[in-house]
């Protein structure tokens, strides 16, 4: 009665993620090296910069112009655009549209470049514009936050909020390149640098015991943001993130399992409940603590491992408990997380440091006991 | 000085493209068969329908509801949305936003379904909404035009216009499934059915001599839209299109070469110049004739092959020449086409029926002679 053709398509991406310091210094070839030789002169380039980065580095705009004068692999096809930094730039479509305007005015084509220097929110909004203008212009991300460099900025997603819902609109769109410039992190307030450590602990817990041991051994130095161990933590966390996307079998998240979201169901809910007063890093630390205790109570995680987890968090400056945990509607938060993933609930729980298992049902009695244990010990 | 990780990602897609008749008839299992067994009851489904299709098939909305009552693999999570059909639905963001509203109201997640029944423009606007809501909900396309069924509707692109530019915003997003229902074509005016034949000739010319021979042999029957050869032409054209995307090596068009756009540089320009009065199919026929004559004048295409090409077009009801060709700014049109592709110019020219070569430069003197030849013979 009907004929069916099965269409199979494979799309491959291959992009560099560079780690450097002072990427815009005249002699640093890293950024210039990303542009392939142009067939007919310099490539067209537009640049969008986070207002927060401009505030911290007032010479940045001049450095960008000077860099591409010195390295004429690409030429600025429009003045550098400043995008208001922070979550507000994702709250409506204005930043998205401003970057579309930039792309249009610079007459970028699918083989031209948009360089974005900024925090996660600016990368998200500008990245969505880059992904949808001409069905995708080439995006070079230069993340300016610890979380950007070790997590969101090396990933394959972008988004803006819509209908008041976080990340309602967006796409999966691997960048053309990522340049992580450690010098940009020097301009950050301490709490934003610390946020990177929460993601490092999280990914070590689900993926890599050796990395956790390293973080544990250097926790005092990390808490003081000593340069070498801090940069190493950024780099290794980014590497594990990249590895997960490349080898996890589901880079564009067609399924429901998302191990990288370990500890995030309650973190997201607490961030929302506190209207962002509890920052992402601090919320993730509480979420990681909660699901670690749950893993222990469920008989999955050895006591000795839990002890180390509940030791490293405070030593890195994180409170493993927060009042928002008291008022958390756990059932609704889990359901909202499931809806966000789509399909069936998958939650990662720990079976050891560096190893995990996925569960499909939550024992809410146990989860409340986990929260109570944290309050008792850390409130 | 800097460390570079190369991130390699492979994303695979595998979706069915079905050819059937009366897809919504109670006993037709094709559409129902697309939904995987639900873990927890019927899947959530929202439906958007082209106003033109509703006009031609007033019972359609009722049929859709009845179908999913009879086949409870999915349930309508919101009332069926009617989207104004034709190019106007891509002219601004209103149809895109209406479909986002639908997705939001129906509380679709990434593993829920949006079924879109309509022409290319509605599929484009609704497809862009499906691709960007939650970074992609599952899209089932049911193209209602000949071009939709044999070309655009089986592809991997969507778009809306922005800044007054055709397809400025969009994405590459393979559908979850395509159901080509031949019965929908019965409701079309003749010129819209004919448009499908232009694309069939085009793809036969660049890909498949056997298919061209078949079209040539049945040209009288095709011109009369006899059911069997017409449906066969739709199916084979779709198949060649799918094959090109799957095996052409560049499904998401990262490069500049687009053989499927044979004859399209002048077709696009003439459509724009006539504000759409010259329809896409008729414009493609002229564009194909023009580049075929150019191929001959450039010494690439044998005379006997050109003779058959210039014979089949009128026999299928197409004029191989149009006054818009007289006033065409060829240099500007080629440059606009190059900009649209991005990077270097690639144009396909014929070296025979079913075989092509790519050129990077146009001899405009020769191109003007080709246009003059067509005028002389067909004006």
XYZ file of C-alpha atoms in Angstrom:
758
model
C 0.000 0.000 0.000
C 2.853 2.345 0.654
C 6.548 2.478 -0.072
C 9.062 3.600 2.522
C 12.598 4.837 1.883
C 14.848 5.042 4.935
C 16.998 8.137 4.696
C 20.305 7.886 6.550
C 22.470 10.935 6.927
C 25.775 11.341 8.714
C 27.023 14.806 9.539
C 30.511 15.227 10.892
C 31.997 18.174 12.724
C 35.648 18.750 13.487
C 36.626 21.891 15.354
C 39.564 23.059 17.444
C 39.308 23.997 21.117
C 42.380 26.003 22.056
C 43.671 26.872 25.513
C 45.917 29.877 25.619
C 46.712 33.051 27.559
C 46.394 36.550 26.120
C 44.871 35.407 22.855
C 44.791 38.957 21.507
C 48.435 39.714 22.234
C 50.051 40.700 18.930
C 52.299 37.646 18.775
C 49.773 35.015 19.833
C 49.054 33.018 16.662
C 46.312 30.832 18.151
C 43.286 32.829 16.988
C 44.786 33.705 13.598
C 45.617 30.043 13.054
C 41.940 29.145 13.150
C 41.149 30.818 9.843
C 41.841 28.673 6.793
C 43.761 30.370 3.986
C 41.292 32.596 2.115
C 40.858 31.877 -1.597
C 40.338 35.553 -2.339
C 41.847 37.690 0.406
C 40.858 38.044 4.051
C 37.655 36.428 5.358
C 34.724 38.582 6.429
C 34.488 38.809 10.200
C 32.060 40.364 12.656
C 32.669 40.565 16.385
C 30.274 40.705 19.346
C 31.607 41.347 22.837
C 29.990 40.981 26.257
C 29.623 44.362 27.999
C 30.969 42.749 31.155
C 34.208 41.811 29.401
C 34.558 45.317 27.984
C 34.089 46.630 31.531
C 36.836 44.389 32.892
C 39.172 44.906 29.925
C 38.628 48.413 28.546
C 41.363 47.913 25.930
C 39.649 44.866 24.429
C 37.978 46.529 21.440
C 41.244 48.170 20.433
C 43.121 44.885 20.916
C 40.688 43.071 18.604
C 41.099 45.664 15.860
C 44.869 45.693 16.280
C 45.025 41.901 16.223
C 43.318 41.600 12.852
C 45.403 44.430 11.450
C 48.506 42.537 12.511
C 47.047 39.204 11.318
C 45.109 40.018 8.139
C 43.554 36.549 7.860
C 40.178 38.184 8.379
C 38.907 41.732 8.285
C 36.303 43.382 10.435
C 33.291 43.835 8.150
C 31.391 45.963 10.698
C 32.146 47.795 13.944
C 32.461 45.557 17.014
C 29.070 45.106 18.705
C 28.723 45.265 22.484
C 26.054 42.939 23.910
C 24.736 43.551 27.439
C 26.215 40.723 29.494
C 24.539 38.377 31.952
C 21.279 36.448 31.895
C 19.268 39.532 30.849
C 20.648 39.192 27.298
C 18.809 35.878 27.007
C 15.620 37.100 28.657
C 14.121 38.375 25.413
C 15.041 38.380 21.735
C 16.730 41.804 21.674
C 20.339 40.585 21.948
C 19.602 37.789 19.463
C 18.198 40.348 17.049
C 21.080 42.767 17.596
C 23.510 40.051 16.555
C 21.344 39.240 13.517
C 21.526 42.942 12.624
C 25.301 42.775 12.935
C 25.509 39.701 10.680
C 23.260 41.370 8.130
C 25.111 44.690 8.176
C 28.490 42.953 7.917
C 27.059 40.962 4.982
C 28.363 37.714 6.409
C 27.731 34.556 4.399
C 27.780 30.947 5.582
C 31.541 30.933 5.169
C 32.175 34.167 7.046
C 32.956 34.397 10.740
C 31.312 35.675 13.883
C 33.679 35.973 16.847
C 31.925 36.203 20.201
C 33.792 37.127 23.364
C 31.673 36.723 26.450
C 30.025 34.802 29.229
C 27.654 31.871 28.788
C 24.542 33.978 28.262
C 26.105 36.134 25.523
C 27.576 33.048 23.864
C 24.110 31.502 23.973
C 22.212 34.432 22.459
C 24.883 35.307 19.882
C 25.415 31.629 19.121
C 21.709 31.214 18.351
C 21.947 34.160 15.941
C 25.047 32.677 14.292
C 23.317 29.297 13.993
C 20.157 30.643 12.359
C 21.427 33.474 10.106
C 21.822 31.938 6.639
C 21.179 28.630 8.465
C 24.542 29.053 10.137
C 27.585 31.293 9.847
C 30.901 30.188 11.324
C 31.028 30.858 15.056
C 34.262 31.335 16.982
C 33.598 31.347 20.715
C 35.931 33.038 23.129
C 34.320 32.283 26.506
C 35.130 34.795 29.224
C 33.943 32.866 32.286
C 35.169 29.751 34.020
C 31.887 27.975 33.256
C 32.084 29.116 29.663
C 35.574 27.757 29.271
C 35.145 24.424 30.984
C 31.520 23.630 30.175
C 28.957 25.581 28.128
C 31.413 27.297 25.782
C 32.943 24.061 24.521
C 29.550 22.409 23.954
C 27.217 22.280 20.976
C 24.167 24.172 22.219
C 22.814 27.694 22.204
C 19.537 29.186 23.405
C 17.500 32.167 24.498
C 14.496 32.283 26.806
C 10.983 32.564 25.340
C 7.531 32.435 26.895
C 9.465 33.191 30.101
C 10.981 29.717 29.859
C 14.719 29.276 30.157
C 16.302 28.106 26.904
C 12.932 27.559 25.205
C 14.394 28.590 21.824
C 17.722 27.373 20.568
C 19.572 24.845 18.507
C 22.358 22.338 18.420
C 25.162 23.954 16.451
C 28.814 23.048 16.972
C 31.080 26.090 16.750
C 33.757 26.536 14.105
C 36.312 26.963 16.882
C 36.685 27.777 20.577
C 39.531 29.835 21.985
C 39.802 29.653 25.770
C 41.888 32.591 26.933
C 42.811 32.097 30.601
C 43.672 35.788 30.912
C 39.956 36.609 30.550
C 39.300 34.768 33.828
C 41.610 37.171 35.681
C 38.944 39.818 35.238
C 36.243 37.798 36.985
C 34.911 38.266 40.496
C 35.877 35.390 42.784
C 32.425 33.768 42.878
C 32.400 33.443 39.105
C 35.782 31.804 39.053
C 34.617 29.498 41.825
C 31.607 28.452 39.740
C 34.003 26.680 37.392
C 35.199 24.494 40.252
C 31.674 23.188 40.897
C 31.423 21.868 37.329
C 34.919 20.405 37.605
C 33.924 18.460 40.743
C 30.693 17.362 39.061
C 32.321 15.982 35.920
C 35.124 14.350 37.907
C 32.513 12.580 40.048
C 30.666 11.081 37.095
C 33.630 10.468 34.785
C 37.134 10.489 36.205
C 38.409 9.407 39.613
C 41.963 10.453 38.753
C 40.765 14.009 38.105
C 38.806 14.009 41.371
C 41.910 12.859 43.263
C 43.832 15.686 41.648
C 41.178 18.259 42.596
C 41.128 16.842 46.109
C 44.908 16.997 46.453
C 45.018 20.606 45.255
C 41.841 21.830 46.933
C 43.606 24.421 49.055
C 45.479 25.840 46.051
C 42.260 25.768 43.972
C 40.375 27.587 46.707
C 43.060 30.286 46.467
C 42.807 30.239 42.641
C 46.509 29.548 42.195
C 47.120 29.895 38.501
C 48.580 26.528 37.501
C 46.123 24.182 39.258
C 43.168 26.437 38.446
C 43.937 26.535 34.724
C 44.613 22.827 34.781
C 41.150 22.269 36.340
C 39.517 24.338 33.591
C 41.356 22.475 30.872
C 40.706 18.981 32.204
C 37.034 19.738 32.863
C 36.648 21.055 29.294
C 38.423 17.993 27.973
C 36.085 15.602 29.810
C 33.117 17.597 28.570
C 34.358 17.398 24.971
C 35.074 13.703 25.376
C 31.554 13.077 26.614
C 29.984 14.869 23.658
C 32.241 13.117 21.146
C 31.956 9.599 22.545
C 28.728 9.606 24.573
C 26.758 8.460 21.559
C 24.173 11.244 21.589
C 25.816 14.632 20.921
C 22.547 16.307 19.936
C 20.606 14.755 22.828
C 17.962 12.885 20.887
C 17.564 10.541 23.870
C 16.700 11.389 27.464
C 19.895 10.458 29.243
C 22.163 13.380 30.148
C 24.877 12.393 32.612
C 26.418 15.874 32.429
C 23.313 17.101 34.231
C 24.296 15.230 37.401
C 23.033 17.222 40.379
C 21.319 19.721 38.103
C 17.646 18.906 38.638
C 17.634 20.522 42.083
C 20.245 23.125 41.101
C 18.005 24.478 38.314
C 15.016 24.551 40.669
C 16.934 26.356 43.423
C 18.317 28.910 40.969
C 14.783 29.652 39.785
C 13.352 29.720 43.307
C 15.987 32.232 44.411
C 15.664 34.225 41.153
C 19.354 33.661 40.543
C 20.484 34.926 43.977
C 21.939 31.444 44.397
C 24.373 31.383 41.472
C 24.733 28.417 39.136
C 28.011 27.191 40.620
C 26.750 27.333 44.212
C 23.466 25.704 43.208
C 25.305 22.896 41.408
C 27.441 22.325 44.516
C 24.296 21.838 46.617
C 22.728 19.661 43.907
C 25.841 17.504 43.700
C 25.915 17.137 47.474
C 22.232 16.190 47.541
C 22.458 13.515 44.852
C 25.671 12.173 46.378
C 23.974 11.695 49.745
C 20.994 10.145 47.942
C 23.377 7.780 46.152
C 24.782 6.796 49.558
C 21.349 6.324 51.156
C 20.244 4.236 48.177
C 23.183 1.932 48.860
C 24.944 2.844 45.639
C 27.876 4.937 46.887
C 30.421 3.798 49.504
C 30.554 5.889 52.693
C 34.250 6.705 52.213
C 33.518 8.275 48.828
C 30.694 10.386 50.234
C 33.006 11.577 52.976
C 35.491 12.897 50.420
C 32.736 14.584 48.378
C 31.308 16.337 51.428
C 34.850 17.393 52.335
C 35.980 18.819 49.006
C 32.930 21.059 48.523
C 33.447 23.227 51.628
C 37.201 23.175 51.056
C 36.559 24.711 47.636
C 34.369 27.360 49.256
C 30.943 25.852 48.571
C 28.148 25.378 51.088
C 26.719 21.870 50.504
C 23.366 23.039 51.855
C 21.205 26.074 51.174
C 17.862 27.238 52.644
C 16.296 26.939 49.163
C 16.608 23.179 49.582
C 14.097 23.336 52.463
C 11.309 24.754 50.359
C 12.093 22.817 47.196
C 9.073 21.034 45.700
C 11.007 17.898 44.841
C 8.244 16.141 42.916
C 7.560 19.193 40.731
C 11.258 19.852 40.179
C 11.921 16.284 39.054
C 8.897 16.425 36.751
C 10.032 19.720 35.266
C 13.492 18.236 34.699
C 11.950 15.196 32.995
C 9.860 17.456 30.768
C 12.963 19.447 29.909
C 14.821 16.297 28.825
C 11.755 14.899 27.101
C 10.515 11.339 27.382
C 11.355 9.143 30.332
C 13.190 10.323 33.449
C 16.890 9.545 33.565
C 18.947 10.694 36.527
C 22.590 9.898 37.099
C 23.555 8.689 40.554
C 27.020 7.783 41.795
C 28.227 4.233 42.375
C 31.671 5.502 43.265
C 33.882 8.460 42.559
C 34.172 8.536 38.761
C 31.393 6.043 38.124
C 27.637 6.370 37.830
C 24.400 4.568 37.148
C 21.161 5.892 35.684
C 17.916 5.625 37.606
C 14.394 6.159 36.251
C 12.534 6.613 39.508
C 13.228 8.744 42.534
C 12.431 7.602 46.081
C 11.259 10.949 47.411
C 11.316 9.766 51.020
C 15.002 8.975 50.609
C 15.585 12.274 48.824
C 14.024 14.200 51.707
C 16.238 12.290 54.145
C 19.246 13.288 52.027
C 18.223 16.951 52.228
C 17.679 16.656 55.982
C 21.143 15.140 56.442
C 22.719 18.034 54.589
C 20.800 20.585 56.674
C 21.772 18.887 59.904
C 25.422 18.880 59.005
C 25.869 22.096 57.054
C 23.180 24.604 58.091
C 52.229 28.500 24.054
C 48.794 27.063 23.551
C 47.220 23.643 23.579
C 44.660 22.590 20.996
C 42.151 19.756 21.292
C 40.436 18.720 18.070
C 36.806 17.910 18.783
C 35.266 15.437 16.358
C 31.558 14.783 16.473
C 29.446 12.538 14.294
C 25.692 12.966 14.288
C 23.564 10.430 12.491
C 19.982 10.740 11.346
C 17.753 7.956 10.125
C 14.206 8.795 9.101
C 11.514 7.242 6.918
C 10.124 8.884 3.800
C 6.845 7.189 2.926
C 4.881 7.371 -0.321
C 1.240 6.530 0.046
C -2.257 7.573 -1.020
C -4.945 8.763 1.398
C -2.668 8.746 4.421
C -5.533 9.748 6.719
C -7.918 7.026 5.583
C -8.862 5.025 8.686
C -7.116 1.852 7.537
C -3.915 3.405 6.250
C -1.250 2.391 8.787
C 1.610 4.417 7.263
C 1.367 7.479 9.487
C 0.562 5.530 12.642
C 3.526 3.269 11.951
C 5.900 6.191 12.289
C 5.390 6.572 16.020
C 7.546 4.280 18.141
C 5.738 2.411 20.913
C 5.165 4.886 23.769
C 6.683 3.935 27.139
C 3.804 5.566 28.980
C 0.744 5.825 26.730
C 0.198 7.877 23.588
C 2.773 10.459 22.489
C 1.943 14.161 22.639
C 1.149 15.543 19.199
C 0.382 18.958 17.792
C -0.751 19.582 14.227
C -0.376 22.586 11.926
C -2.166 22.651 8.590
C -1.769 24.920 5.555
C -4.918 27.012 4.957
C -4.657 26.109 1.266
C -4.917 22.413 2.070
C -7.894 22.998 4.328
C -9.509 24.911 1.467
C -8.970 22.039 -0.962
C -9.897 19.327 1.543
C -12.495 20.730 3.946
C -12.748 17.375 5.757
C -9.047 17.315 6.617
C -9.236 18.552 10.208
C -11.908 16.001 11.027
C -9.921 13.262 9.288
C -6.846 14.075 11.390
C -8.793 13.886 14.628
C -10.541 10.699 13.550
C -7.249 9.125 12.480
C -5.615 9.551 15.887
C -8.758 8.356 17.632
C -8.625 5.236 15.525
C -4.828 4.925 15.953
C -4.138 6.023 19.531
C -0.345 6.015 19.086
C -0.434 9.750 19.684
C -2.984 12.165 21.020
C -3.714 15.717 19.964
C -2.394 17.871 22.793
C -3.908 21.072 21.359
C -6.453 22.037 18.697
C -5.177 21.806 15.103
C -3.620 25.111 14.018
C -4.310 26.557 10.582
C -1.370 28.458 9.061
C -1.978 30.867 6.153
C -0.510 29.089 3.140
C 1.839 30.388 0.473
C 4.959 32.524 0.556
C 3.320 35.143 2.796
C 3.674 32.792 5.788
C 7.438 33.085 5.451
C 7.448 36.826 4.834
C 7.557 37.682 8.525
C 7.835 35.839 11.829
C 4.101 35.607 12.544
C 3.553 32.047 11.281
C 6.802 30.942 12.941
C 5.595 32.446 16.204
C 2.116 30.967 15.854
C 3.650 27.508 15.614
C 5.870 28.236 18.632
C 2.676 29.211 20.501
C 1.139 25.902 19.465
C 4.178 23.928 20.665
C 4.148 25.804 23.957
C 0.402 25.416 24.517
C 0.508 21.722 23.638
C 3.439 21.392 26.095
C 5.471 19.436 23.577
C 8.893 18.236 24.684
C 11.850 17.181 22.537
C 10.312 13.753 22.217
C 6.842 14.929 21.256
C 5.599 15.399 17.716
C 4.621 18.225 15.432
C 2.786 17.107 12.293
C 2.717 19.694 9.526
C 0.506 19.302 6.474
C 1.207 21.905 3.838
C 3.130 23.437 0.986
C 6.810 24.304 1.003
C 6.394 27.684 2.676
C 4.320 26.332 5.571
C 6.715 23.405 5.986
C 9.561 25.911 6.069
C 8.081 28.239 8.686
C 6.620 25.485 10.870
C 9.774 23.425 10.436
C 11.885 26.300 11.718
C 9.635 26.504 14.780
C 9.896 22.744 15.334
C 13.686 22.922 14.965
C 14.169 25.738 17.469
C 11.539 25.033 20.164
C 13.371 23.113 22.906
C 16.221 22.965 20.368
C 14.093 20.635 18.293
C 10.847 18.706 18.647
C 10.113 15.799 16.329
C 8.780 17.013 12.994
C 6.595 14.897 10.724
C 6.186 16.546 7.339
C 3.242 15.819 5.117
C 3.971 17.921 2.018
C 0.916 18.926 0.057
C 2.554 20.137 -3.165
C 4.448 18.385 -5.917
C 7.575 20.399 -5.105
C 7.158 19.632 -1.436
C 6.912 15.923 -2.104
C 9.718 15.547 -4.580
C 12.135 18.222 -3.387
C 11.914 20.615 -0.432
C 9.771 18.419 1.810
C 12.185 15.497 1.789
C 15.222 17.705 2.469
C 16.897 18.863 5.662
C 16.322 22.606 5.602
C 13.821 25.122 6.881
C 13.697 28.912 6.776
C 11.755 32.137 6.983
C 12.508 35.484 5.403
C 14.053 38.265 7.495
C 15.378 41.705 6.651
C 13.292 41.213 3.493
C 15.738 38.497 2.444
C 14.438 35.121 1.352
C 15.404 32.357 3.777
C 17.653 34.634 5.837
C 16.730 32.768 9.035
C 16.606 29.013 9.265
C 18.407 25.857 10.141
C 19.428 22.432 8.982
C 17.158 19.996 10.771
C 16.270 16.594 9.355
C 12.642 15.663 10.023
C 11.575 12.715 12.147
C 9.580 11.418 9.182
C 8.028 12.451 5.882
C 4.705 11.118 4.616
C 4.053 11.893 0.957
C 0.361 11.492 0.319
C -0.299 11.547 -3.433
C -3.980 12.254 -2.827
C -3.026 15.729 -1.572
C -1.725 16.548 -5.061
C -5.173 15.940 -6.538
C -6.295 19.173 -4.873
C -3.657 21.292 -6.596
C -4.141 23.649 -9.530
C -2.443 22.373 -12.679
C 0.458 24.841 -12.610
C 1.456 23.654 -9.139
C 1.443 20.032 -10.183
C 3.469 21.002 -13.239
C 6.082 22.674 -11.030
C 7.049 19.226 -9.768
C 7.924 18.180 -13.303
C 10.486 20.976 -13.639
C 12.405 19.689 -10.621
C 12.144 16.138 -11.945
C 13.712 17.193 -15.261
C 16.380 19.158 -13.394
C 17.478 16.314 -11.142
C 17.343 13.788 -14.000
C 19.629 16.059 -16.031
C 22.294 16.294 -13.348
C 21.998 12.777 -11.913
C 20.186 10.103 -13.876
C 19.973 9.549 -17.633
C 17.662 6.557 -17.175
C 15.169 8.738 -15.319
C 15.412 11.416 -18.017
C 14.743 8.780 -20.697
C 11.710 7.677 -18.722
C 10.408 11.241 -18.386
C 11.032 11.762 -22.100
C 9.198 8.591 -23.072
C 6.192 9.487 -20.918
C 6.170 13.218 -21.561
C 2.728 13.236 -23.138
C 1.235 11.258 -20.251
C 3.060 13.466 -17.737
C 1.774 16.599 -19.431
C -1.729 15.154 -18.930
C -0.873 14.271 -15.299
C -1.770 10.614 -15.751
C -1.655 9.157 -12.294
C 0.876 6.324 -12.573
C 3.676 8.126 -14.458
C 3.105 11.352 -12.508
C 3.364 9.635 -9.117
C 6.343 7.677 -10.362
C 8.039 10.970 -11.350
C 7.419 12.408 -7.872
C 8.768 9.305 -6.185
C 11.891 8.965 -8.321
C 12.685 12.662 -8.051
C 12.356 12.473 -4.249
C 14.535 9.387 -4.208
C 17.315 11.090 -6.193
C 17.063 14.099 -3.911
C 17.369 11.891 -0.818
C 20.250 9.999 -2.383
C 22.098 13.226 -3.080
C 21.739 14.438 0.498
C 22.768 11.065 1.932
C 25.734 10.406 -0.331
C 26.759 13.836 -1.649
C 29.181 14.275 1.219
C 27.844 17.608 2.465
C 24.273 17.233 3.755
C 24.392 20.456 5.775
C 26.056 22.414 2.971
C 29.216 23.494 4.743
C 30.892 23.835 1.342
C 29.865 25.949 -1.639
C 28.968 23.299 -4.183
C 25.234 22.645 -4.609
C 24.479 20.585 -7.699
C 20.761 20.482 -6.809
C 20.699 24.193 -7.579
C 21.335 23.536 -11.295
C 19.557 26.235 -13.286
C 18.521 28.027 -10.105
C 20.740 31.121 -10.178
C 18.688 32.719 -12.951
C 15.445 31.111 -11.754
C 15.735 32.805 -8.342
C 16.537 36.132 -9.982
C 13.590 35.911 -12.409
C 11.182 34.935 -9.613
C 12.286 37.989 -7.657
C 12.193 40.283 -10.681
C 8.634 39.217 -11.478
C 7.613 39.314 -7.793
C 6.626 35.681 -8.042
C 4.400 36.107 -11.116
C 6.754 33.652 -12.791
C 6.304 30.649 -10.488
C 9.194 28.555 -9.215
C 8.581 25.626 -11.565
C 8.340 27.819 -14.670
C 11.383 29.816 -13.597
C 13.393 26.637 -13.035
C 12.404 25.424 -16.501
C 13.796 28.626 -18.052
C 16.903 28.425 -15.850
C 17.500 24.817 -16.829
C 17.085 25.690 -20.517
C 19.502 28.614 -20.165
C 22.270 26.642 -18.449
C 21.776 23.743 -20.847
C 22.310 26.038 -23.840
C 25.297 27.585 -22.051
C 26.687 24.080 -21.486
C 26.320 23.448 -25.217
C 27.920 26.764 -26.235
C 30.804 26.101 -23.835
C 31.430 22.854 -25.694
C 30.471 20.713 -22.711
C 27.127 19.262 -23.819
C 26.543 17.337 -27.074
C 24.039 18.910 -29.488
C 21.820 15.815 -29.500
C 21.380 16.067 -25.720
C 20.479 19.757 -25.915
C 17.916 18.940 -28.582
C 16.149 16.503 -26.255
C 16.237 18.983 -23.340
C 14.746 21.765 -25.441
C 12.108 19.297 -26.647
C 10.980 17.870 -23.299
C 10.413 21.269 -21.652
C 7.679 22.494 -24.050
C 6.227 18.997 -24.211
C 5.787 19.161 -20.438
C 4.100 22.530 -20.791
C 7.030 24.804 -19.956
C 8.188 27.825 -21.945
C 12.005 27.613 -22.136
C 12.157 31.403 -22.462
C 10.541 34.243 -20.545
C 10.686 38.036 -20.991
C 12.270 38.310 -17.523
C 15.392 36.761 -19.046
C 15.778 39.869 -21.257
C 16.142 42.251 -18.355
C 18.101 39.934 -16.076
C 21.253 41.514 -14.630
C 23.349 38.397 -15.078
C 26.458 39.621 -13.273
C 24.463 40.742 -10.226
C 22.392 37.550 -10.183
C 25.461 35.326 -10.273
C 27.077 37.377 -7.513
C 23.939 37.173 -5.381
C 23.863 33.412 -5.905
C 27.529 33.150 -4.900
C 26.852 35.195 -1.772
C 23.909 32.959 -0.954
C 26.079 29.834 -1.184
C 28.964 31.515 0.592
C 32.592 31.353 -0.443
C 33.622 30.661 -4.007
C 31.218 30.377 -6.940
C 30.273 26.860 -7.960
C 27.811 26.316 -10.799
C 26.829 22.968 -12.228
C 26.839 22.657 -16.008
C 25.919 19.606 -18.061
C 28.419 17.391 -19.850
C 25.642 15.078 -20.960
C 22.211 14.033 -19.846
C 22.722 12.715 -16.311
C 26.244 14.059 -15.913
C 27.635 17.404 -14.848
C 30.737 19.400 -14.145
C 31.252 22.329 -11.782
C 32.533 25.647 -13.066
C 33.844 28.568 -11.008
C 33.641 31.313 -13.604
C 30.900 32.361 -15.959
C 31.592 33.649 -19.464
C 28.898 36.316 -19.539
C 29.244 36.853 -23.275
C 28.438 33.202 -23.786
C 25.601 33.390 -21.264
C 24.039 36.305 -23.142
C 24.312 34.343 -26.388
C 22.526 31.451 -24.672
C 19.691 33.769 -23.607
C 19.499 35.226 -27.142
C 19.242 31.738 -28.648
C 16.343 30.884 -26.352
C 14.540 34.118 -27.219
C 15.028 33.565 -30.920
C 13.618 30.089 -30.749
C 10.946 30.318 -28.062
C 9.722 33.917 -27.812
